[in-house]
mmCIF file of N, CA and C in Angstrom:
data_model
loop_
_atom_site.group_PDB
_atom_site.id
_atom_site.type_symbol
_atom_site.label_atom_id
_atom_site.label_comp_id
_atom_site.label_asym_id
_atom_site.label_seq_id
_atom_site.Cartn_x
_atom_site.Cartn_y
_atom_site.Cartn_z
ATOM 1 N N MET W 424 33.284 -93.057 24.616
ATOM 2 C CA MET W 424 33.907 -92.013 24.703
ATOM 3 C C MET W 424 32.520 -91.307 24.760
ATOM 4 N N LYS W 425 32.795 -90.361 25.569
ATOM 5 C CA LYS W 425 31.272 -89.664 26.003
ATOM 6 C C LYS W 425 31.321 -88.286 24.835
ATOM 7 N N LYS W 426 29.630 -88.321 24.001
ATOM 8 C CA LYS W 426 29.505 -87.515 23.204
ATOM 9 C C LYS W 426 28.926 -86.170 23.795
ATOM 10 N N ILE W 427 29.668 -85.223 23.790
ATOM 11 C CA ILE W 427 29.443 -83.872 23.728
ATOM 12 C C ILE W 427 29.054 -82.260 22.969
ATOM 13 N N ALA W 428 27.348 -81.969 22.945
ATOM 14 C CA ALA W 428 26.839 -81.355 22.335
ATOM 15 C C ALA W 428 27.529 -79.658 23.016
ATOM 16 N N LEU W 429 28.553 -78.531 21.718
ATOM 17 C CA LEU W 429 28.518 -76.931 21.654
ATOM 18 C C LEU W 429 27.618 -76.941 21.349
ATOM 19 N N ILE W 430 26.544 -75.784 22.045
ATOM 20 C CA ILE W 430 25.840 -74.814 21.254
ATOM 21 C C ILE W 430 25.896 -73.699 21.785
ATOM 22 N N SER W 431 25.694 -73.178 21.209
ATOM 23 C CA SER W 431 25.318 -71.231 21.591
ATOM 24 C C SER W 431 24.259 -70.378 20.802
ATOM 25 N N ASP W 432 24.475 -69.419 22.008
ATOM 26 C CA ASP W 432 23.483 -68.050 21.214
ATOM 27 C C ASP W 432 22.371 -68.292 20.725
ATOM 28 N N THR W 433 21.894 -69.307 21.333
ATOM 29 C CA THR W 433 20.004 -69.952 21.148
ATOM 30 C C THR W 433 18.747 -68.745 20.643
ATOM 31 N N HIS W 434 18.822 -68.183 21.714
ATOM 32 C CA HIS W 434 18.664 -66.825 22.096
ATOM 33 C C HIS W 434 16.939 -67.534 22.071
ATOM 34 N N SER W 435 16.449 -67.911 22.953
ATOM 35 C CA SER W 435 15.293 -68.963 23.455
ATOM 36 C C SER W 435 14.782 -69.778 22.363
ATOM 37 N N PHE W 436 15.467 -70.159 21.233
ATOM 38 C CA PHE W 436 15.072 -71.161 20.319
ATOM 39 C C PHE W 436 16.387 -72.156 19.806
ATOM 40 N N LEU W 437 15.170 -73.049 20.185
ATOM 41 C CA LEU W 437 16.260 -74.970 19.763
ATOM 42 C C LEU W 437 15.441 -75.404 18.372
ATOM 43 N N GLY W 438 15.110 -75.484 17.036
ATOM 44 C CA GLY W 438 14.730 -75.803 16.176
ATOM 45 C C GLY W 438 14.468 -77.366 16.365
ATOM 46 N N ASN W 439 13.508 -78.724 15.596
ATOM 47 C CA ASN W 439 13.036 -79.250 16.209
ATOM 48 C C ASN W 439 14.452 -80.441 15.587
ATOM 49 N N ASP W 440 15.182 -79.750 13.970
ATOM 50 C CA ASP W 440 16.386 -80.365 14.072
ATOM 51 C C ASP W 440 17.728 -80.689 14.699
ATOM 52 N N VAL W 441 17.920 -79.151 15.743
ATOM 53 C CA VAL W 441 18.515 -79.798 17.203
ATOM 54 C C VAL W 441 18.429 -79.349 17.748
ATOM 55 N N ILE W 442 16.754 -80.336 18.874
ATOM 56 C CA ILE W 442 16.716 -81.189 19.436
ATOM 57 C C ILE W 442 16.588 -82.895 19.153
ATOM 58 N N GLU W 443 16.845 -83.550 17.730
ATOM 59 C CA GLU W 443 16.728 -84.590 17.647
ATOM 60 C C GLU W 443 18.526 -84.969 17.943
ATOM 61 N N HIS W 444 18.901 -84.031 17.350
ATOM 62 C CA HIS W 444 20.381 -84.445 18.020
ATOM 63 C C HIS W 444 21.208 -84.431 18.750
ATOM 64 N N LEU W 445 20.455 -83.754 19.560
ATOM 65 C CA LEU W 445 20.433 -83.474 21.028
ATOM 66 C C LEU W 445 20.870 -84.919 21.831
ATOM 67 N N LYS W 446 19.565 -85.221 21.561
ATOM 68 C CA LYS W 446 18.692 -86.823 22.163
ATOM 69 C C LYS W 446 19.893 -87.790 21.617
ATOM 70 N N SER W 447 21.067 -87.576 20.500
ATOM 71 C CA SER W 447 22.007 -88.610 20.408
ATOM 72 C C SER W 447 23.316 -88.136 21.696
ATOM 73 N N VAL W 448 23.700 -86.769 22.204
ATOM 74 C CA VAL W 448 24.782 -86.831 23.334
ATOM 75 C C VAL W 448 24.746 -87.068 24.542
ATOM 76 N N ASN W 449 25.800 -86.833 24.696
ATOM 77 C CA ASN W 449 25.004 -87.245 27.014
ATOM 78 C C ASN W 449 25.146 -86.256 27.780
ATOM 79 N N GLU W 450 26.099 -84.988 27.049
ATOM 80 C CA GLU W 450 26.208 -83.598 27.856
ATOM 81 C C GLU W 450 26.104 -82.517 26.736
ATOM 82 N N ILE W 451 25.085 -81.683 27.164
ATOM 83 C CA ILE W 451 25.005 -80.602 26.767
ATOM 84 C C ILE W 451 25.775 -79.237 27.415
ATOM 85 N N TRP W 452 26.840 -78.565 26.233
ATOM 86 C CA TRP W 452 27.429 -77.493 27.156
ATOM 87 C C TRP W 452 26.755 -75.913 25.751
ATOM 88 N N HIS W 453 26.108 -75.130 27.051
ATOM 89 C CA HIS W 453 25.451 -74.456 26.205
ATOM 90 C C HIS W 453 26.568 -72.866 26.631
ATOM 91 N N GLY W 454 27.163 -72.071 25.727
ATOM 92 C CA GLY W 454 27.500 -70.945 25.902
ATOM 93 C C GLY W 454 27.066 -69.430 24.652
ATOM 94 N N GLY W 455 27.130 -68.256 25.202
ATOM 95 C CA GLY W 455 26.566 -67.041 24.477
ATOM 96 C C GLY W 455 25.068 -67.034 25.570
ATOM 97 N N ASP W 456 24.613 -65.964 23.838
ATOM 98 C CA ASP W 456 22.931 -66.006 24.702
ATOM 99 C C ASP W 456 22.361 -67.102 24.699
ATOM 100 N N ILE W 457 21.999 -67.662 26.024
ATOM 101 C CA ILE W 457 20.065 -67.945 25.917
ATOM 102 C C ILE W 457 18.890 -67.546 25.947
ATOM 103 N N GLY W 458 18.810 -65.980 26.407
ATOM 104 C CA GLY W 458 17.614 -66.063 25.922
ATOM 105 C C GLY W 458 16.392 -66.134 27.085
ATOM 106 N N ASP W 459 15.551 -66.761 27.218
ATOM 107 C CA ASP W 459 14.534 -67.118 28.319
ATOM 108 C C ASP W 459 15.301 -68.382 28.700
ATOM 109 N N HIS W 460 15.623 -68.276 30.163
ATOM 110 C CA HIS W 460 15.989 -69.689 31.141
ATOM 111 C C HIS W 460 15.040 -70.661 30.828
ATOM 112 N N ARG W 461 14.096 -70.786 30.406
ATOM 113 C CA ARG W 461 13.071 -71.880 30.016
ATOM 114 C C ARG W 461 13.023 -72.514 28.916
ATOM 115 N N LEU W 462 14.877 -72.202 27.983
ATOM 116 C CA LEU W 462 15.472 -72.912 27.525
ATOM 117 C C LEU W 462 16.385 -74.185 28.169
ATOM 118 N N ILE W 463 16.729 -73.910 29.155
ATOM 119 C CA ILE W 463 17.816 -74.671 29.748
ATOM 120 C C ILE W 463 17.253 -75.607 30.130
ATOM 121 N N ASP W 464 15.755 -75.781 31.051
ATOM 122 C CA ASP W 464 14.930 -76.551 31.408
ATOM 123 C C ASP W 464 14.666 -77.360 30.188
ATOM 124 N N GLN W 465 14.143 -76.176 28.730
ATOM 125 C CA GLN W 465 13.942 -77.696 28.187
ATOM 126 C C GLN W 465 14.823 -78.439 27.626
ATOM 127 N N MET W 466 16.201 -78.335 27.609
ATOM 128 C CA MET W 466 17.740 -78.670 26.780
ATOM 129 C C MET W 466 17.845 -79.777 27.803
ATOM 130 N N GLU W 467 17.501 -79.550 29.309
ATOM 131 C CA GLU W 467 18.135 -80.816 30.740
ATOM 132 C C GLU W 467 16.620 -81.481 30.516
ATOM 133 N N SER W 468 15.644 -81.595 29.871
ATOM 134 C CA SER W 468 14.628 -82.548 29.857
ATOM 135 C C SER W 468 15.114 -83.662 28.587
ATOM 136 N N ILE W 469 16.094 -83.187 27.868
ATOM 137 C CA ILE W 469 16.714 -84.342 26.746
ATOM 138 C C ILE W 469 18.064 -85.188 27.364
ATOM 139 N N LYS W 470 18.882 -84.069 27.846
ATOM 140 C CA LYS W 470 20.223 -84.597 28.776
ATOM 141 C C LYS W 470 20.771 -83.412 29.469
ATOM 142 N N PRO W 471 21.560 -83.882 29.920
ATOM 143 C CA PRO W 471 22.295 -82.942 31.744
ATOM 144 C C PRO W 471 22.738 -81.974 30.109
ATOM 145 N N VAL W 472 22.701 -80.634 31.127
ATOM 146 C CA VAL W 472 23.357 -79.143 30.648
ATOM 147 C C VAL W 472 24.391 -78.331 31.783
ATOM 148 N N LYS W 473 25.437 -78.388 31.448
ATOM 149 C CA LYS W 473 25.974 -77.095 31.453
ATOM 150 C C LYS W 473 26.260 -75.624 30.863
ATOM 151 N N ALA W 474 26.151 -74.552 31.496
ATOM 152 C CA ALA W 474 25.624 -73.299 30.613
ATOM 153 C C ALA W 474 26.151 -72.512 31.357
#
């Protein structure tokens, strides 16, 4: 079974607890406000992202 993290409105910030959780999923789906687009690069370094 594929595990997908749904996250939204990060406004350029990911806490360490969120980063640790994202490591346990297969994909990250982001909706809402991202803020600085470097955040997508940060999430892509953890798992594939759809935003």
